[in-house]
Amino acid sequence: MKILLAEDDLKMAKYLCAGLSEHGHSVDHVTDGRDALSYCLYNDCNIAIVDRMMPGMDGLSVVRALRAAHKDLPILFLTAMSHVDDRVEGLSAGGDDYLVKPFHFSELLARIIAITRRKQDTENTNSLEVHDLQLDLLTRMATRQGKQVKLHSKEFALLEILMRHPGHVITRTMLLERVWNFHFEPNTTVVETHMSRLRSKIDKPFDMALIHTIRNTGYTLHGPR
């Protein structure tokens, strides 16, 4: 899952980025409300976690601007402002949920799942399917030809990206950014290593390969042509 974290407390942000990454999510972090607004307007993400008090532009103004621009991505307010009126104001501005600091990380994860599940239910996109391969986004289960395929978190993230864009070339850089949150291209073989493991599970046991390498560019997933 791709998450935007708008939080100007660097200690808190570091803790959240580490925890969310450990659970298989890709996190982009900004500290300024204006940057949060720009990111959400021009980039795709599954959910935005927004602090109320930020420099440049406060969280309420960010969310109101996004809703005015008809951006309907799920938004979770994460803030120390705990009064009932603060909660009402946040939800009225267009937030989908409101979590007060301090909080248990397990509750944050549960709320993220609940919010995105409601969004997925609304759009009827709880699963992806390409040819004979299915991916359940709620149970995080892959199935090919009726056989369950067990995936680790990074493998699941790679497969989800490919299946959301069947037939499109997904570059190595895009995968580094979305799965590992690398915003530069280090001298690493992490993409190739995980993709090899994914293909050994998705393609090797079956007659037809669905994942294809585009030399010097990236990867694509498609059925028979």
PDB file of C-alpha atoms in Angstrom:
ATOM      1  CA  MET A   1       0.000   0.000   0.000  1.00  0.00           C
ATOM      2  CA  LYS A   2       1.283   3.500  -0.858  1.00  0.00           C
ATOM      3  CA  ILE A   3       0.930   5.953   2.046  1.00  0.00           C
ATOM      4  CA  LEU A   4       1.586   9.675   2.305  1.00  0.00           C
ATOM      5  CA  LEU A   5       2.616  10.789   5.796  1.00  0.00           C
ATOM      6  CA  ALA A   6       2.316  14.537   6.409  1.00  0.00           C
ATOM      7  CA  GLU A   7       3.966  15.046   9.804  1.00  0.00           C
ATOM      8  CA  ASP A   8       6.400  17.783  10.897  1.00  0.00           C
ATOM      9  CA  ASP A   9       7.529  15.970  14.059  1.00  0.00           C
ATOM     10  CA  LEU A  10      10.607  14.216  12.689  1.00  0.00           C
ATOM     11  CA  LYS A  11      10.919  11.781  15.589  1.00  0.00           C
ATOM     12  CA  MET A  12       7.297  10.704  15.197  1.00  0.00           C
ATOM     13  CA  ALA A  13       7.652  10.519  11.417  1.00  0.00           C
ATOM     14  CA  LYS A  14      10.735   8.300  11.645  1.00  0.00           C
ATOM     15  CA  TYR A  15       8.898   5.930  13.995  1.00  0.00           C
ATOM     16  CA  LEU A  16       5.840   5.757  11.751  1.00  0.00           C
ATOM     17  CA  CYS A  17       7.797   5.317   8.515  1.00  0.00           C
ATOM     18  CA  ALA A  18       9.802   2.466  10.014  1.00  0.00           C
ATOM     19  CA  GLY A  19       6.750   0.709  11.438  1.00  0.00           C
ATOM     20  CA  LEU A  20       4.637   1.040   8.301  1.00  0.00           C
ATOM     21  CA  SER A  21       7.520  -0.127   6.098  1.00  0.00           C
ATOM     22  CA  GLU A  22       7.989  -3.190   8.277  1.00  0.00           C
ATOM     23  CA  HIS A  23       4.363  -4.075   7.555  1.00  0.00           C
ATOM     24  CA  GLY A  24       4.945  -3.957   3.805  1.00  0.00           C
ATOM     25  CA  HIS A  25       3.774  -0.419   3.061  1.00  0.00           C
ATOM     26  CA  SER A  26       5.583   2.208   0.995  1.00  0.00           C
ATOM     27  CA  VAL A  27       5.653   5.579   2.756  1.00  0.00           C
ATOM     28  CA  ASP A  28       6.392   9.040   1.367  1.00  0.00           C
ATOM     29  CA  HIS A  29       6.975  11.679   4.043  1.00  0.00           C
ATOM     30  CA  VAL A  30       6.487  15.448   3.884  1.00  0.00           C
ATOM     31  CA  THR A  31       6.721  18.008   6.697  1.00  0.00           C
ATOM     32  CA  ASP A  32       4.878  20.941   5.116  1.00  0.00           C
ATOM     33  CA  GLY A  33       1.173  21.240   4.429  1.00  0.00           C
ATOM     34  CA  ARG A  34       1.733  22.773   1.023  1.00  0.00           C
ATOM     35  CA  ASP A  35       3.916  19.832   0.033  1.00  0.00           C
ATOM     36  CA  ALA A  36       1.220  17.443   1.259  1.00  0.00           C
ATOM     37  CA  LEU A  37      -1.396  19.143  -0.899  1.00  0.00           C
ATOM     38  CA  SER A  38       0.849  19.143  -3.967  1.00  0.00           C
ATOM     39  CA  TYR A  39       1.749  15.490  -3.470  1.00  0.00           C
ATOM     40  CA  CYS A  40      -1.873  14.354  -3.214  1.00  0.00           C
ATOM     41  CA  LEU A  41      -2.925  16.401  -6.224  1.00  0.00           C
ATOM     42  CA  TYR A  42      -0.240  15.060  -8.534  1.00  0.00           C
ATOM     43  CA  ASN A  43       0.648  11.600  -7.207  1.00  0.00           C
ATOM     44  CA  ASP A  44      -1.232   8.378  -6.533  1.00  0.00           C
ATOM     45  CA  CYS A  45      -1.427   6.934  -3.039  1.00  0.00           C
ATOM     46  CA  ASN A  46      -3.847   4.684  -1.167  1.00  0.00           C
ATOM     47  CA  ILE A  47      -4.199   6.823   1.949  1.00  0.00           C
ATOM     48  CA  ALA A  48      -2.902  10.089   3.423  1.00  0.00           C
ATOM     49  CA  ILE A  49      -2.078  10.406   7.123  1.00  0.00           C
ATOM     50  CA  VAL A  50      -2.215  14.104   7.975  1.00  0.00           C
ATOM     51  CA  ASP A  51      -1.237  16.062  11.074  1.00  0.00           C
ATOM     52  CA  ARG A  52      -3.481  18.990  12.009  1.00  0.00           C
ATOM     53  CA  MET A  53      -0.691  21.447  12.837  1.00  0.00           C
ATOM     54  CA  MET A  54       1.970  21.823  10.123  1.00  0.00           C
ATOM     55  CA  PRO A  55       4.015  24.717   8.723  1.00  0.00           C
ATOM     56  CA  GLY A  56       3.026  26.259   5.430  1.00  0.00           C
ATOM     57  CA  MET A  57      -0.571  25.030   5.510  1.00  0.00           C
ATOM     58  CA  ASP A  58      -2.476  23.373   8.324  1.00  0.00           C
ATOM     59  CA  GLY A  59      -3.985  19.916   7.951  1.00  0.00           C
ATOM     60  CA  LEU A  60      -7.584  21.111   7.852  1.00  0.00           C
ATOM     61  CA  SER A  61      -6.828  23.453   4.952  1.00  0.00           C
ATOM     62  CA  VAL A  62      -5.014  20.668   3.111  1.00  0.00           C
ATOM     63  CA  VAL A  63      -7.976  18.316   3.391  1.00  0.00           C
ATOM     64  CA  ARG A  64     -10.517  20.985   2.466  1.00  0.00           C
ATOM     65  CA  ALA A  65      -8.487  21.861  -0.629  1.00  0.00           C
ATOM     66  CA  LEU A  66      -8.268  18.207  -1.652  1.00  0.00           C
ATOM     67  CA  ARG A  67     -12.010  17.697  -1.275  1.00  0.00           C
ATOM     68  CA  ALA A  68     -12.673  20.891  -3.201  1.00  0.00           C
ATOM     69  CA  ALA A  69     -10.507  19.451  -5.980  1.00  0.00           C
ATOM     70  CA  HIS A  70     -12.640  16.262  -5.850  1.00  0.00           C
ATOM     71  CA  LYS A  71      -9.764  14.112  -4.587  1.00  0.00           C
ATOM     72  CA  ASP A  72     -11.483  11.284  -2.739  1.00  0.00           C
ATOM     73  CA  LEU A  73      -8.467   9.404  -1.378  1.00  0.00           C
ATOM     74  CA  PRO A  74      -8.881   8.156   2.216  1.00  0.00           C
ATOM     75  CA  ILE A  75      -7.505  10.612   4.793  1.00  0.00           C
ATOM     76  CA  LEU A  76      -6.675   9.913   8.428  1.00  0.00           C
ATOM     77  CA  PHE A  77      -6.009  12.805  10.778  1.00  0.00           C
ATOM     78  CA  LEU A  78      -3.245  11.970  13.274  1.00  0.00           C
ATOM     79  CA  THR A  79      -3.002  14.749  15.836  1.00  0.00           C
ATOM     80  CA  ALA A  80      -2.653  15.778  19.464  1.00  0.00           C
ATOM     81  CA  MET A  81      -5.796  17.938  19.210  1.00  0.00           C
ATOM     82  CA  SER A  82      -8.170  15.738  21.180  1.00  0.00           C
ATOM     83  CA  HIS A  83     -11.214  17.861  22.012  1.00  0.00           C
ATOM     84  CA  VAL A  84     -14.555  16.672  20.664  1.00  0.00           C
ATOM     85  CA  ASP A  85     -14.891  19.878  18.669  1.00  0.00           C
ATOM     86  CA  ASP A  86     -11.501  19.200  17.070  1.00  0.00           C
ATOM     87  CA  ARG A  87     -12.643  15.738  15.981  1.00  0.00           C
ATOM     88  CA  VAL A  88     -15.886  17.087  14.575  1.00  0.00           C
ATOM     89  CA  GLU A  89     -14.013  19.817  12.720  1.00  0.00           C
ATOM     90  CA  GLY A  90     -11.587  17.317  11.207  1.00  0.00           C
ATOM     91  CA  LEU A  91     -14.286  14.940  10.041  1.00  0.00           C
ATOM     92  CA  SER A  92     -16.421  17.799   8.742  1.00  0.00           C
ATOM     93  CA  ALA A  93     -13.474  19.068   6.703  1.00  0.00           C
ATOM     94  CA  GLY A  94     -13.414  15.762   4.844  1.00  0.00           C
ATOM     95  CA  GLY A  95     -11.300  13.450   6.967  1.00  0.00           C
ATOM     96  CA  ASP A  96     -12.334   9.787   6.999  1.00  0.00           C
ATOM     97  CA  ASP A  97     -11.017   9.106  10.496  1.00  0.00           C
ATOM     98  CA  TYR A  98      -9.364  10.892  13.414  1.00  0.00           C
ATOM     99  CA  LEU A  99      -6.731   9.327  15.696  1.00  0.00           C
ATOM    100  CA  VAL A 100      -5.405  11.221  18.694  1.00  0.00           C
ATOM    101  CA  LYS A 101      -1.791  11.110  19.892  1.00  0.00           C
ATOM    102  CA  PRO A 102      -0.504   9.236  21.804  1.00  0.00           C
ATOM    103  CA  PHE A 103      -1.802   6.060  20.211  1.00  0.00           C
ATOM    104  CA  HIS A 104      -0.961   2.373  19.873  1.00  0.00           C
ATOM    105  CA  PHE A 105       0.650   1.522  16.545  1.00  0.00           C
ATOM    106  CA  SER A 106      -1.615  -1.525  16.213  1.00  0.00           C
ATOM    107  CA  GLU A 107      -4.640   0.778  16.308  1.00  0.00           C
ATOM    108  CA  LEU A 108      -3.168   2.952  13.568  1.00  0.00           C
ATOM    109  CA  LEU A 109      -2.690  -0.122  11.379  1.00  0.00           C
ATOM    110  CA  ALA A 110      -6.242  -1.273  12.067  1.00  0.00           C
ATOM    111  CA  ARG A 111      -7.664   2.117  11.145  1.00  0.00           C
ATOM    112  CA  ILE A 112      -5.631   2.264   7.930  1.00  0.00           C
ATOM    113  CA  ILE A 113      -6.964  -1.137   6.919  1.00  0.00           C
ATOM    114  CA  ALA A 114     -10.534  -0.205   7.836  1.00  0.00           C
ATOM    115  CA  ILE A 115     -10.469   3.079   5.911  1.00  0.00           C
ATOM    116  CA  THR A 116      -8.919   1.618   2.780  1.00  0.00           C
ATOM    117  CA  ARG A 117     -11.240  -1.400   2.933  1.00  0.00           C
ATOM    118  CA  ARG A 118     -14.260   0.917   2.915  1.00  0.00           C
ATOM    119  CA  LYS A 119     -12.804   2.693  -0.088  1.00  0.00           C
ATOM    120  CA  GLN A 120     -12.135  -0.592  -1.875  1.00  0.00           C
ATOM    121  CA  ASP A 121     -15.630  -1.854  -1.091  1.00  0.00           C
ATOM    122  CA  THR A 122     -17.085   1.318  -2.582  1.00  0.00           C
ATOM    123  CA  GLU A 123     -15.075   0.930  -5.767  1.00  0.00           C
ATOM    124  CA  ASN A 124     -15.512  -2.852  -5.871  1.00  0.00           C
ATOM    125  CA  THR A 125     -11.768  -3.342  -6.276  1.00  0.00           C
ATOM    126  CA  ASN A 126     -11.125  -5.851  -3.539  1.00  0.00           C
ATOM    127  CA  SER A 127      -9.374  -8.150  -5.990  1.00  0.00           C
ATOM    128  CA  LEU A 128      -7.328  -8.005  -9.164  1.00  0.00           C
ATOM    129  CA  GLU A 129      -7.328 -10.573 -11.954  1.00  0.00           C
ATOM    130  CA  VAL A 130      -5.086 -11.071 -14.966  1.00  0.00           C
ATOM    131  CA  HIS A 131      -5.613 -14.216 -17.045  1.00  0.00           C
ATOM    132  CA  ASP A 132      -5.641 -17.112 -14.521  1.00  0.00           C
ATOM    133  CA  LEU A 133      -4.013 -15.133 -11.690  1.00  0.00           C
ATOM    134  CA  GLN A 134      -6.075 -13.548  -8.909  1.00  0.00           C
ATOM    135  CA  LEU A 135      -4.925 -11.275  -6.105  1.00  0.00           C
ATOM    136  CA  ASP A 136      -7.165 -10.591  -3.089  1.00  0.00           C
ATOM    137  CA  LEU A 137      -6.217  -7.168  -1.690  1.00  0.00           C
ATOM    138  CA  LEU A 138      -7.956  -7.711   1.643  1.00  0.00           C
ATOM    139  CA  THR A 139      -6.686 -11.165   2.559  1.00  0.00           C
ATOM    140  CA  ARG A 140      -3.403 -10.531   0.669  1.00  0.00           C
ATOM    141  CA  MET A 141      -3.809 -13.904  -0.991  1.00  0.00           C
ATOM    142  CA  ALA A 142      -2.630 -14.806  -4.501  1.00  0.00           C
ATOM    143  CA  THR A 143      -4.193 -17.663  -6.445  1.00  0.00           C
ATOM    144  CA  ARG A 144      -3.295 -19.086  -9.848  1.00  0.00           C
ATOM    145  CA  GLN A 145      -5.328 -21.809 -11.529  1.00  0.00           C
ATOM    146  CA  GLY A 146      -7.077 -22.323  -8.200  1.00  0.00           C
ATOM    147  CA  LYS A 147      -3.808 -22.935  -6.343  1.00  0.00           C
ATOM    148  CA  GLN A 148      -2.846 -20.679  -3.464  1.00  0.00           C
ATOM    149  CA  VAL A 149       0.498 -18.893  -3.839  1.00  0.00           C
ATOM    150  CA  LYS A 150       2.093 -17.694  -0.604  1.00  0.00           C
ATOM    151  CA  LEU A 151       3.843 -14.338  -0.947  1.00  0.00           C
ATOM    152  CA  HIS A 152       6.012 -12.280   1.364  1.00  0.00           C
ATOM    153  CA  SER A 153       5.097  -8.602   1.827  1.00  0.00           C
ATOM    154  CA  LYS A 154       7.491  -7.209  -0.785  1.00  0.00           C
ATOM    155  CA  GLU A 155       6.508  -9.891  -3.302  1.00  0.00           C
ATOM    156  CA  PHE A 156       2.859  -9.024  -2.754  1.00  0.00           C
ATOM    157  CA  ALA A 157       3.600  -5.317  -3.248  1.00  0.00           C
ATOM    158  CA  LEU A 158       5.453  -6.002  -6.498  1.00  0.00           C
ATOM    159  CA  LEU A 159       2.664  -8.210  -7.834  1.00  0.00           C
ATOM    160  CA  GLU A 160      -0.033  -5.700  -6.893  1.00  0.00           C
ATOM    161  CA  ILE A 161       1.699  -2.932  -8.838  1.00  0.00           C
ATOM    162  CA  LEU A 162       2.104  -5.126 -11.913  1.00  0.00           C
ATOM    163  CA  MET A 163      -1.492  -6.367 -11.773  1.00  0.00           C
ATOM    164  CA  ARG A 164      -2.897  -2.874 -11.400  1.00  0.00           C
ATOM    165  CA  HIS A 165      -1.254  -1.980 -14.711  1.00  0.00           C
ATOM    166  CA  PRO A 166      -1.477  -5.116 -16.897  1.00  0.00           C
ATOM    167  CA  GLY A 167       0.380  -4.800 -20.168  1.00  0.00           C
ATOM    168  CA  HIS A 168       2.161  -1.632 -19.035  1.00  0.00           C
ATOM    169  CA  VAL A 169       5.898  -1.467 -18.478  1.00  0.00           C
ATOM    170  CA  ILE A 170       6.745  -0.732 -14.844  1.00  0.00           C
ATOM    171  CA  THR A 171      10.284   0.552 -14.571  1.00  0.00           C
ATOM    172  CA  ARG A 172      12.834  -0.568 -12.017  1.00  0.00           C
ATOM    173  CA  THR A 173      12.946   2.979 -10.639  1.00  0.00           C
ATOM    174  CA  MET A 174       9.180   3.016 -10.143  1.00  0.00           C
ATOM    175  CA  LEU A 175       9.367  -0.256  -8.223  1.00  0.00           C
ATOM    176  CA  LEU A 176      12.186   1.046  -6.022  1.00  0.00           C
ATOM    177  CA  GLU A 177      10.137   4.141  -5.198  1.00  0.00           C
ATOM    178  CA  ARG A 178       6.814   2.415  -4.577  1.00  0.00           C
ATOM    179  CA  VAL A 179       7.931  -0.772  -2.812  1.00  0.00           C
ATOM    180  CA  TRP A 180      11.145   0.260  -1.047  1.00  0.00           C
ATOM    181  CA  ASN A 181      10.574   4.030  -0.835  1.00  0.00           C
ATOM    182  CA  PHE A 182      13.904   4.747  -2.568  1.00  0.00           C
ATOM    183  CA  HIS A 183      13.782   8.151  -4.268  1.00  0.00           C
ATOM    184  CA  PHE A 184      17.079   7.628  -6.006  1.00  0.00           C
ATOM    185  CA  GLU A 185      18.487   4.619  -7.822  1.00  0.00           C
ATOM    186  CA  PRO A 186      21.162   3.068  -5.633  1.00  0.00           C
ATOM    187  CA  ASN A 187      23.482   0.364  -6.834  1.00  0.00           C
ATOM    188  CA  THR A 188      21.265  -2.438  -5.600  1.00  0.00           C
ATOM    189  CA  THR A 189      19.857  -5.674  -6.974  1.00  0.00           C
ATOM    190  CA  VAL A 190      16.943  -5.739  -4.536  1.00  0.00           C
ATOM    191  CA  VAL A 191      14.349  -5.454  -7.327  1.00  0.00           C
ATOM    192  CA  GLU A 192      15.907  -8.228  -9.377  1.00  0.00           C
ATOM    193  CA  THR A 193      16.247 -10.498  -6.340  1.00  0.00           C
ATOM    194  CA  HIS A 194      12.634 -10.122  -5.214  1.00  0.00           C
ATOM    195  CA  MET A 195      11.298 -10.292  -8.762  1.00  0.00           C
ATOM    196  CA  SER A 196      13.158 -13.568  -9.287  1.00  0.00           C
ATOM    197  CA  ARG A 197      11.538 -14.981  -6.157  1.00  0.00           C
ATOM    198  CA  LEU A 198       8.127 -13.743  -7.256  1.00  0.00           C
ATOM    199  CA  ARG A 199       8.463 -15.319 -10.700  1.00  0.00           C
ATOM    200  CA  SER A 200       9.541 -18.623  -9.169  1.00  0.00           C
ATOM    201  CA  LYS A 201       6.166 -18.685  -7.386  1.00  0.00           C
ATOM    202  CA  ILE A 202       3.868 -17.091  -9.968  1.00  0.00           C
ATOM    203  CA  ASP A 203       5.314 -18.426 -13.230  1.00  0.00           C
ATOM    204  CA  LYS A 204       7.680 -21.358 -12.734  1.00  0.00           C
ATOM    205  CA  PRO A 205       5.086 -23.937 -11.539  1.00  0.00           C
ATOM    206  CA  PHE A 206       2.790 -23.145 -14.481  1.00  0.00           C
ATOM    207  CA  ASP A 207       2.891 -23.571 -18.245  1.00  0.00           C
ATOM    208  CA  MET A 208       2.678 -19.890 -19.161  1.00  0.00           C
ATOM    209  CA  ALA A 209       4.761 -16.994 -17.858  1.00  0.00           C
ATOM    210  CA  LEU A 210       2.813 -13.857 -16.980  1.00  0.00           C
ATOM    211  CA  ILE A 211       5.693 -11.665 -15.769  1.00  0.00           C
ATOM    212  CA  HIS A 212       8.067 -10.506 -18.497  1.00  0.00           C
ATOM    213  CA  THR A 213      11.347  -8.603 -18.339  1.00  0.00           C
ATOM    214  CA  ILE A 214      11.757  -5.563 -20.575  1.00  0.00           C
ATOM    215  CA  ARG A 215      15.498  -5.370 -21.043  1.00  0.00           C
ATOM    216  CA  ASN A 216      17.207  -2.340 -19.461  1.00  0.00           C
ATOM    217  CA  THR A 217      13.803  -0.934 -18.520  1.00  0.00           C
ATOM    218  CA  GLY A 218      11.667  -2.929 -16.113  1.00  0.00           C
ATOM    219  CA  TYR A 219       8.862  -5.479 -16.060  1.00  0.00           C
ATOM    220  CA  THR A 220       5.369  -6.049 -17.390  1.00  0.00           C
ATOM    221  CA  LEU A 221       2.615  -8.556 -16.602  1.00  0.00           C
ATOM    222  CA  HIS A 222       0.112  -9.812 -19.131  1.00  0.00           C
ATOM    223  CA  GLY A 223      -1.717 -12.908 -20.289  1.00  0.00           C
ATOM    224  CA  PRO A 224      -1.637 -14.520 -23.742  1.00  0.00           C
ATOM    225  CA  ARG A 225      -1.651 -12.193 -26.727  1.00  0.00           C
TER     226      ARG A 225
END
